[in-house]
Each structure stands twice: as C-alpha cells, then as structure tokens.
N, CA, C and O atoms as a MOPAC input file, in Angstrom:
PM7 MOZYME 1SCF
protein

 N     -7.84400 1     5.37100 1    -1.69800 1
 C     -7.50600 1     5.06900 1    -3.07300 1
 C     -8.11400 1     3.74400 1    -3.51100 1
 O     -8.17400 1     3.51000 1    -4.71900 1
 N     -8.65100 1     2.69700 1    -2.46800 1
 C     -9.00500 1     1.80000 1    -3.13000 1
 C    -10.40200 1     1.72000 1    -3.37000 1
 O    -10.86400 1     0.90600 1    -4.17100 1
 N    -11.26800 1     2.70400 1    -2.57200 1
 C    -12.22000 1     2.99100 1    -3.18100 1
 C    -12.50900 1     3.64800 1    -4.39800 1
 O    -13.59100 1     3.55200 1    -4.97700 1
 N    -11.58100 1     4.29200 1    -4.77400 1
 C    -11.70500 1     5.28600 1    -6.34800 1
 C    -11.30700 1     4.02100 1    -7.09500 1
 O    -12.11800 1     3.76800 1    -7.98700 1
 N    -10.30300 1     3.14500 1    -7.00500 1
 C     -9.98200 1     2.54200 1    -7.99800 1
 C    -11.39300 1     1.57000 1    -7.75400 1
 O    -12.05900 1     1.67900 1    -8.78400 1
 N    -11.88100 1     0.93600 1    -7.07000 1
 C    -13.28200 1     0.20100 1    -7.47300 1
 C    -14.48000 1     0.94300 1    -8.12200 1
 O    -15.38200 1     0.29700 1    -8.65500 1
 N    -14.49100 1     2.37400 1    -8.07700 1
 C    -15.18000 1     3.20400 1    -8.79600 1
 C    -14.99300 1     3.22100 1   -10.50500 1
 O    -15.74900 1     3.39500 1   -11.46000 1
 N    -13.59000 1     2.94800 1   -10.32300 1
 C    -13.30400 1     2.91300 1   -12.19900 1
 C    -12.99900 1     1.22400 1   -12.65400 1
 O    -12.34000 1     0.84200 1   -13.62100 1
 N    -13.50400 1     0.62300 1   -11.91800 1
 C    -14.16700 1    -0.78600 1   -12.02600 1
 C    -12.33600 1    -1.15100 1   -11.91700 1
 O    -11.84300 1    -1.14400 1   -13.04500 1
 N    -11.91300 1    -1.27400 1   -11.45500 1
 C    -10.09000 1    -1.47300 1   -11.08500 1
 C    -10.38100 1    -3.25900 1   -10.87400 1
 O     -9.40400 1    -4.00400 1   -10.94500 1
 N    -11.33700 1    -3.66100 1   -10.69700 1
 C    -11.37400 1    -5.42200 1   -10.72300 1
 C    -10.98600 1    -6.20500 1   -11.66300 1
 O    -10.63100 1    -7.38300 1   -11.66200 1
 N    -11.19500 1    -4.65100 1   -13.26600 1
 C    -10.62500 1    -5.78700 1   -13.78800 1
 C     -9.16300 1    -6.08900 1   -14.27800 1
 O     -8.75900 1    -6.70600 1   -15.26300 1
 N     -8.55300 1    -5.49100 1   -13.33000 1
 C     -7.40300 1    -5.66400 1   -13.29300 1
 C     -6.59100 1    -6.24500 1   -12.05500 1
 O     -5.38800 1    -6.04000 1   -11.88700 1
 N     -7.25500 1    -6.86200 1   -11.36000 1
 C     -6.93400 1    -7.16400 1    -9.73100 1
 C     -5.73500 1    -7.28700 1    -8.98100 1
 O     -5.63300 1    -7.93800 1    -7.94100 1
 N     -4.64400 1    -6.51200 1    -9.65000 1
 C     -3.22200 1    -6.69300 1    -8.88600 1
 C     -3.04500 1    -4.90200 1    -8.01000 1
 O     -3.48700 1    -3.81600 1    -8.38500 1
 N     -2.65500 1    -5.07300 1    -7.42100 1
 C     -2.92300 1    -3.98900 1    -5.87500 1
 C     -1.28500 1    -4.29900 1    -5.31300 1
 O     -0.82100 1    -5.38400 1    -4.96400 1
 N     -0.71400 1    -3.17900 1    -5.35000 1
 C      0.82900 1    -3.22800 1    -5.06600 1
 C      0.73000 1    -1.76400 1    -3.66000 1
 O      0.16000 1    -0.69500 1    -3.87800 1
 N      1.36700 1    -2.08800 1    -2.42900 1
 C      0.69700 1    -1.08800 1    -1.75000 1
 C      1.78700 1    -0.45800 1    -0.95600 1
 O      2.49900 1    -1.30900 1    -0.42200 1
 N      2.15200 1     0.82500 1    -0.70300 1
 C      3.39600 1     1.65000 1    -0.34600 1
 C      3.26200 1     2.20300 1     0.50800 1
 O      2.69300 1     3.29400 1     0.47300 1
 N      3.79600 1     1.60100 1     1.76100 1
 C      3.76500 1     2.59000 1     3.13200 1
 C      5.39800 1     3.23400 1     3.51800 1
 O      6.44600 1     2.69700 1     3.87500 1
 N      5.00200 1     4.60000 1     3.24800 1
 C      5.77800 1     5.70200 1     3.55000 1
 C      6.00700 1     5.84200 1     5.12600 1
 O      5.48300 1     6.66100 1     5.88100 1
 N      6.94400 1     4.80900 1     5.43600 1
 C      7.08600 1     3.98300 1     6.84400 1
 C      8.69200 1     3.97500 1     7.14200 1
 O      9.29100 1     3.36800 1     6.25500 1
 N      9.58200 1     4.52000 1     8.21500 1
 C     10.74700 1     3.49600 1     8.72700 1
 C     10.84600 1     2.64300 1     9.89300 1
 O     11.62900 1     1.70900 1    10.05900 1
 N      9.73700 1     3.18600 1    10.87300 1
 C      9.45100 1     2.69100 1    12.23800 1
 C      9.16800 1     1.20500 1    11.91600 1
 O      8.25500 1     1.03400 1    11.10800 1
 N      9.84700 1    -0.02400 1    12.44800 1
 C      9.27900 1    -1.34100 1    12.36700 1
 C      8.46800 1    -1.46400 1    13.09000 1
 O      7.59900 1    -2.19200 1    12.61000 1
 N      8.20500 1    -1.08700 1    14.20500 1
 C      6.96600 1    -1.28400 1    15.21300 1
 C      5.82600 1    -0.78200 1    14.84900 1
 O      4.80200 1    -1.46000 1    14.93600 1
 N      5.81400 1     0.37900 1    14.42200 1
 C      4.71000 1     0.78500 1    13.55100 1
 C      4.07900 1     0.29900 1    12.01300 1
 O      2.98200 1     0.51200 1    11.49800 1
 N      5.28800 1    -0.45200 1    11.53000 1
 C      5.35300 1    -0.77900 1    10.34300 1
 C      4.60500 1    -2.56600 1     9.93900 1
 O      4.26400 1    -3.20000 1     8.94100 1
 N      4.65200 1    -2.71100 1    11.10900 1
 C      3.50600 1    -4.09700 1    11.22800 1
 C      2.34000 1    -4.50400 1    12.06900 1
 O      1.80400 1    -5.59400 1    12.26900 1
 N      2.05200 1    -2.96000 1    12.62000 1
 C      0.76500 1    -2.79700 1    13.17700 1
 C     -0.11400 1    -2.32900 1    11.56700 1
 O     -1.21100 1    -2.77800 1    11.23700 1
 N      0.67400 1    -1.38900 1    10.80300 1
 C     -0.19100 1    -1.19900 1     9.47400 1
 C     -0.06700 1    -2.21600 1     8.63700 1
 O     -1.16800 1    -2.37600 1     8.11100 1
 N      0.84500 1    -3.13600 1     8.16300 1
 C      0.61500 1    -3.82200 1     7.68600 1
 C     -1.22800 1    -4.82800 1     7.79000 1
 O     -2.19100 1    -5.05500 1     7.05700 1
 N     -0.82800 1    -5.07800 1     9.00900 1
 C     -2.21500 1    -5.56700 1     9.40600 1
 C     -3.42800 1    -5.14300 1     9.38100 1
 O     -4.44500 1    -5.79700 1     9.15200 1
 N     -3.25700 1    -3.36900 1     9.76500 1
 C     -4.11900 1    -2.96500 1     9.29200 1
 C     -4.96200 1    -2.66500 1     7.52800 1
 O     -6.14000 1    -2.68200 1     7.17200 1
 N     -3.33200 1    -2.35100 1     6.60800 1
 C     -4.40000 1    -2.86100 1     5.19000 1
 C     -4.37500 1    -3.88100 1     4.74000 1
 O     -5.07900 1    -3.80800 1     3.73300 1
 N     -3.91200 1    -5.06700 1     4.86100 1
 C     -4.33600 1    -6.32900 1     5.03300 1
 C     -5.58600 1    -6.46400 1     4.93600 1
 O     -6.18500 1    -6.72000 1     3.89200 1
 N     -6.20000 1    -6.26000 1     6.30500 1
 C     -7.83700 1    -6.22700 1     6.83900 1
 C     -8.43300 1    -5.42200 1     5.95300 1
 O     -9.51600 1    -5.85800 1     5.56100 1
 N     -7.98900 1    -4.06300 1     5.35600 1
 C     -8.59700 1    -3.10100 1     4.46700 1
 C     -8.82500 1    -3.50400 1     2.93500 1
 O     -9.77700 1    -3.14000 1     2.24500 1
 N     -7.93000 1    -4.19900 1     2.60000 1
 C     -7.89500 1    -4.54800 1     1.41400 1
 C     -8.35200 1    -5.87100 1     0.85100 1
 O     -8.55100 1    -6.30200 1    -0.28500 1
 N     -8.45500 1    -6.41600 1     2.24400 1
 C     -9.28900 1    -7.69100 1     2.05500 1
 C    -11.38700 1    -7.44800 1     2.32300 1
 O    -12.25800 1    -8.25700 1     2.00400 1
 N    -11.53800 1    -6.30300 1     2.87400 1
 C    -12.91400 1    -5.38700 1     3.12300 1
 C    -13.24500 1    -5.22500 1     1.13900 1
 O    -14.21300 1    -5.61500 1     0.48600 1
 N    -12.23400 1    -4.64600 1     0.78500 1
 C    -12.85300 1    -4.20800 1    -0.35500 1
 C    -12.78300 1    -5.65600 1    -1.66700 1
 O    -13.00300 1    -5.63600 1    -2.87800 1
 N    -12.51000 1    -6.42100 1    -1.03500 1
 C    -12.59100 1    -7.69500 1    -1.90600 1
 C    -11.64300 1    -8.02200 1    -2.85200 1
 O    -11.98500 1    -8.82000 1    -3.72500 1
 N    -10.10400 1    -7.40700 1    -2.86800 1
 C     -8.68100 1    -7.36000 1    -3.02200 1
 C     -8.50300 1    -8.60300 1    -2.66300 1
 O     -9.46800 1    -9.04700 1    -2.04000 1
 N     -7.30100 1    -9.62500 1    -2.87700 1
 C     -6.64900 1   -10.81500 1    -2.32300 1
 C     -5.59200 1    -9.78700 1    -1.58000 1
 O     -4.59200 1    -9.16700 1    -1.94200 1
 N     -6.41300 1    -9.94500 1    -0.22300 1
 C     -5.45300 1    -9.14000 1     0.70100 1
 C     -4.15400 1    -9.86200 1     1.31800 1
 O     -3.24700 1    -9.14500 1     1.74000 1
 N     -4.06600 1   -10.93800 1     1.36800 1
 C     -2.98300 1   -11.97500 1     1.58800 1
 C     -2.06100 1   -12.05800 1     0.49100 1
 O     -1.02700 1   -12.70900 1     0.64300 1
 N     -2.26500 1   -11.57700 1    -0.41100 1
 C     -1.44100 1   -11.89500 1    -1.66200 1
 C     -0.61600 1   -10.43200 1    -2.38900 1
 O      0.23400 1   -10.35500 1    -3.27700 1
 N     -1.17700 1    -9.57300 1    -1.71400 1
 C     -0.86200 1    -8.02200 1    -2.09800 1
 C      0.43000 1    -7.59600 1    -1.78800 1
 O      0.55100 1    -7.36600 1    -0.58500 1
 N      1.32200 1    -7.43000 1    -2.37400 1
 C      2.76900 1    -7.10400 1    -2.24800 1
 C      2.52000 1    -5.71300 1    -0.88300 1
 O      1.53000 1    -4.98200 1    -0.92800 1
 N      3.25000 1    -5.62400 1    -0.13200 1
 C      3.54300 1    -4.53000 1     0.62200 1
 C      5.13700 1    -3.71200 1     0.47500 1
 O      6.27600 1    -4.05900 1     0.78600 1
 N      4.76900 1    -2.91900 1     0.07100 1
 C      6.54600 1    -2.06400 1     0.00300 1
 C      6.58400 1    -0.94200 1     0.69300 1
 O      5.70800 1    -0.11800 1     0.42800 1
 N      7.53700 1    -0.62400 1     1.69400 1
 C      7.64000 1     0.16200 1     2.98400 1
 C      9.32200 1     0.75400 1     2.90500 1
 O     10.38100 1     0.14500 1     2.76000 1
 N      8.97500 1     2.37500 1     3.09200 1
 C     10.14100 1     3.08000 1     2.27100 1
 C     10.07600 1     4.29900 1     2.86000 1
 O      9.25300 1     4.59900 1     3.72500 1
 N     10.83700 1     4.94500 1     2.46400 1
 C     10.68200 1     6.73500 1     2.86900 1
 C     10.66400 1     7.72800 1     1.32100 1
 O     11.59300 1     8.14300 1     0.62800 1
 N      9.39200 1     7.83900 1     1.20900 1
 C      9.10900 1     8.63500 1    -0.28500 1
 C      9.91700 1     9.95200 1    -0.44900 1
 O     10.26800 1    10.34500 1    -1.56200 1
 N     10.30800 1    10.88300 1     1.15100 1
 C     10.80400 1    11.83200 1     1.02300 1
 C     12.05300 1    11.41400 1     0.39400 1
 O     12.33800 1    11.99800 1    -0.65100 1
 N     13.06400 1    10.28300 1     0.93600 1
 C     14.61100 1    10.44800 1     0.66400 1
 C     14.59200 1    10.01800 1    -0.93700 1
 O     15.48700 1    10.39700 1    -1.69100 1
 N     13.41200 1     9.13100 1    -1.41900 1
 C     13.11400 1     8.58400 1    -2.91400 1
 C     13.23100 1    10.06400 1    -3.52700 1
 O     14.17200 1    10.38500 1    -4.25200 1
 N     12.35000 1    10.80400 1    -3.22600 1
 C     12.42000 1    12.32000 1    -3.85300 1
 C     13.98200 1    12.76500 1    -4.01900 1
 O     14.71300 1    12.91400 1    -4.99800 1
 N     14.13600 1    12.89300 1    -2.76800 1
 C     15.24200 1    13.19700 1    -2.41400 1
 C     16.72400 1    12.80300 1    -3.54400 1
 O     17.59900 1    13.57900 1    -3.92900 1
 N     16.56500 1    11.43400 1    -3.81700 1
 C     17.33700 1    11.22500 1    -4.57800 1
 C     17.47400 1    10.69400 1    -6.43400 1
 O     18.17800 1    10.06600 1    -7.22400 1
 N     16.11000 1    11.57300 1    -6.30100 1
 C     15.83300 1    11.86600 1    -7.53200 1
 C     16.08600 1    13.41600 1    -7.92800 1
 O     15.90200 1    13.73400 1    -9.10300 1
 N     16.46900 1    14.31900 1    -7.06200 1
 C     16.89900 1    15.73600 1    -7.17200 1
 C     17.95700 1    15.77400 1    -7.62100 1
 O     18.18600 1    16.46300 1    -8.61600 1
 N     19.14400 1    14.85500 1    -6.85600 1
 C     20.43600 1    14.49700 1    -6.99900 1
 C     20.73000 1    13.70200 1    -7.97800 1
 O     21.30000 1    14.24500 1    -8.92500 1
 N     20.53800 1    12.65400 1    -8.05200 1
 C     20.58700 1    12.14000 1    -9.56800 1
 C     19.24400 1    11.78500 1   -10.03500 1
 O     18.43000 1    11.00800 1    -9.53700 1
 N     19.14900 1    12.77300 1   -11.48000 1
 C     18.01400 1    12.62400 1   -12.06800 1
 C     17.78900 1    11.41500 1   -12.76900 1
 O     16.71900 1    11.22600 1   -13.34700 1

C-alpha cells in the first residue's frame, strides 16, 4: 500500500498512520521494526509514524453487534 499511495503522489500529504492486525506481543515488535525499516525505504518519517495494533476481526465483530 505504500507503494500505490507514492504512485498517486501521497507525498503530498505525508502523514502515514499504520494498522497491524496483531495480538501476539512477541510478534508484534518484531513487525513493528520491520515497517519502521519499510516505511522509512520509501522515504515516510518512519520514526514518527503512529503504529496501531488491534484485531480487525473482533472491530468487525463489534460493529455487527452494535452498529
């Protein structure tokens, strides 16, 4: 995705908010690091990029239940 958004010139808007569909903590800061490094490749302020780490299914989930 962050290549499509540099395709539709997304620089000029440079804020990058990024959602890992994560509960494992051990796993959950090996990726961190990993798009960190990714998002700092594509010339993002990868140090500065909010990270938010969640479970999209139960989000669904409780948007079924209360709409």
């Amino acid at each position: 995705m962050i290549r499509a958004g540099q395709d539709i010139n997304i620089h000029a808007q440079p804020n990058v908010v990024v959602f890992l569909n994560r509960d494992d903590e051990e796993l959950l800061e090996l990726l961190k690091l990993e798009v960190y490094d990714t998002v700092n490749n594509y010339k993002f302020p990868g140090d500065d990029v909010p990270l938010v780490s969640g479970s999209a299914l139960l989000a669904l989930e409780a948007l079924v239940v209360t709409p």
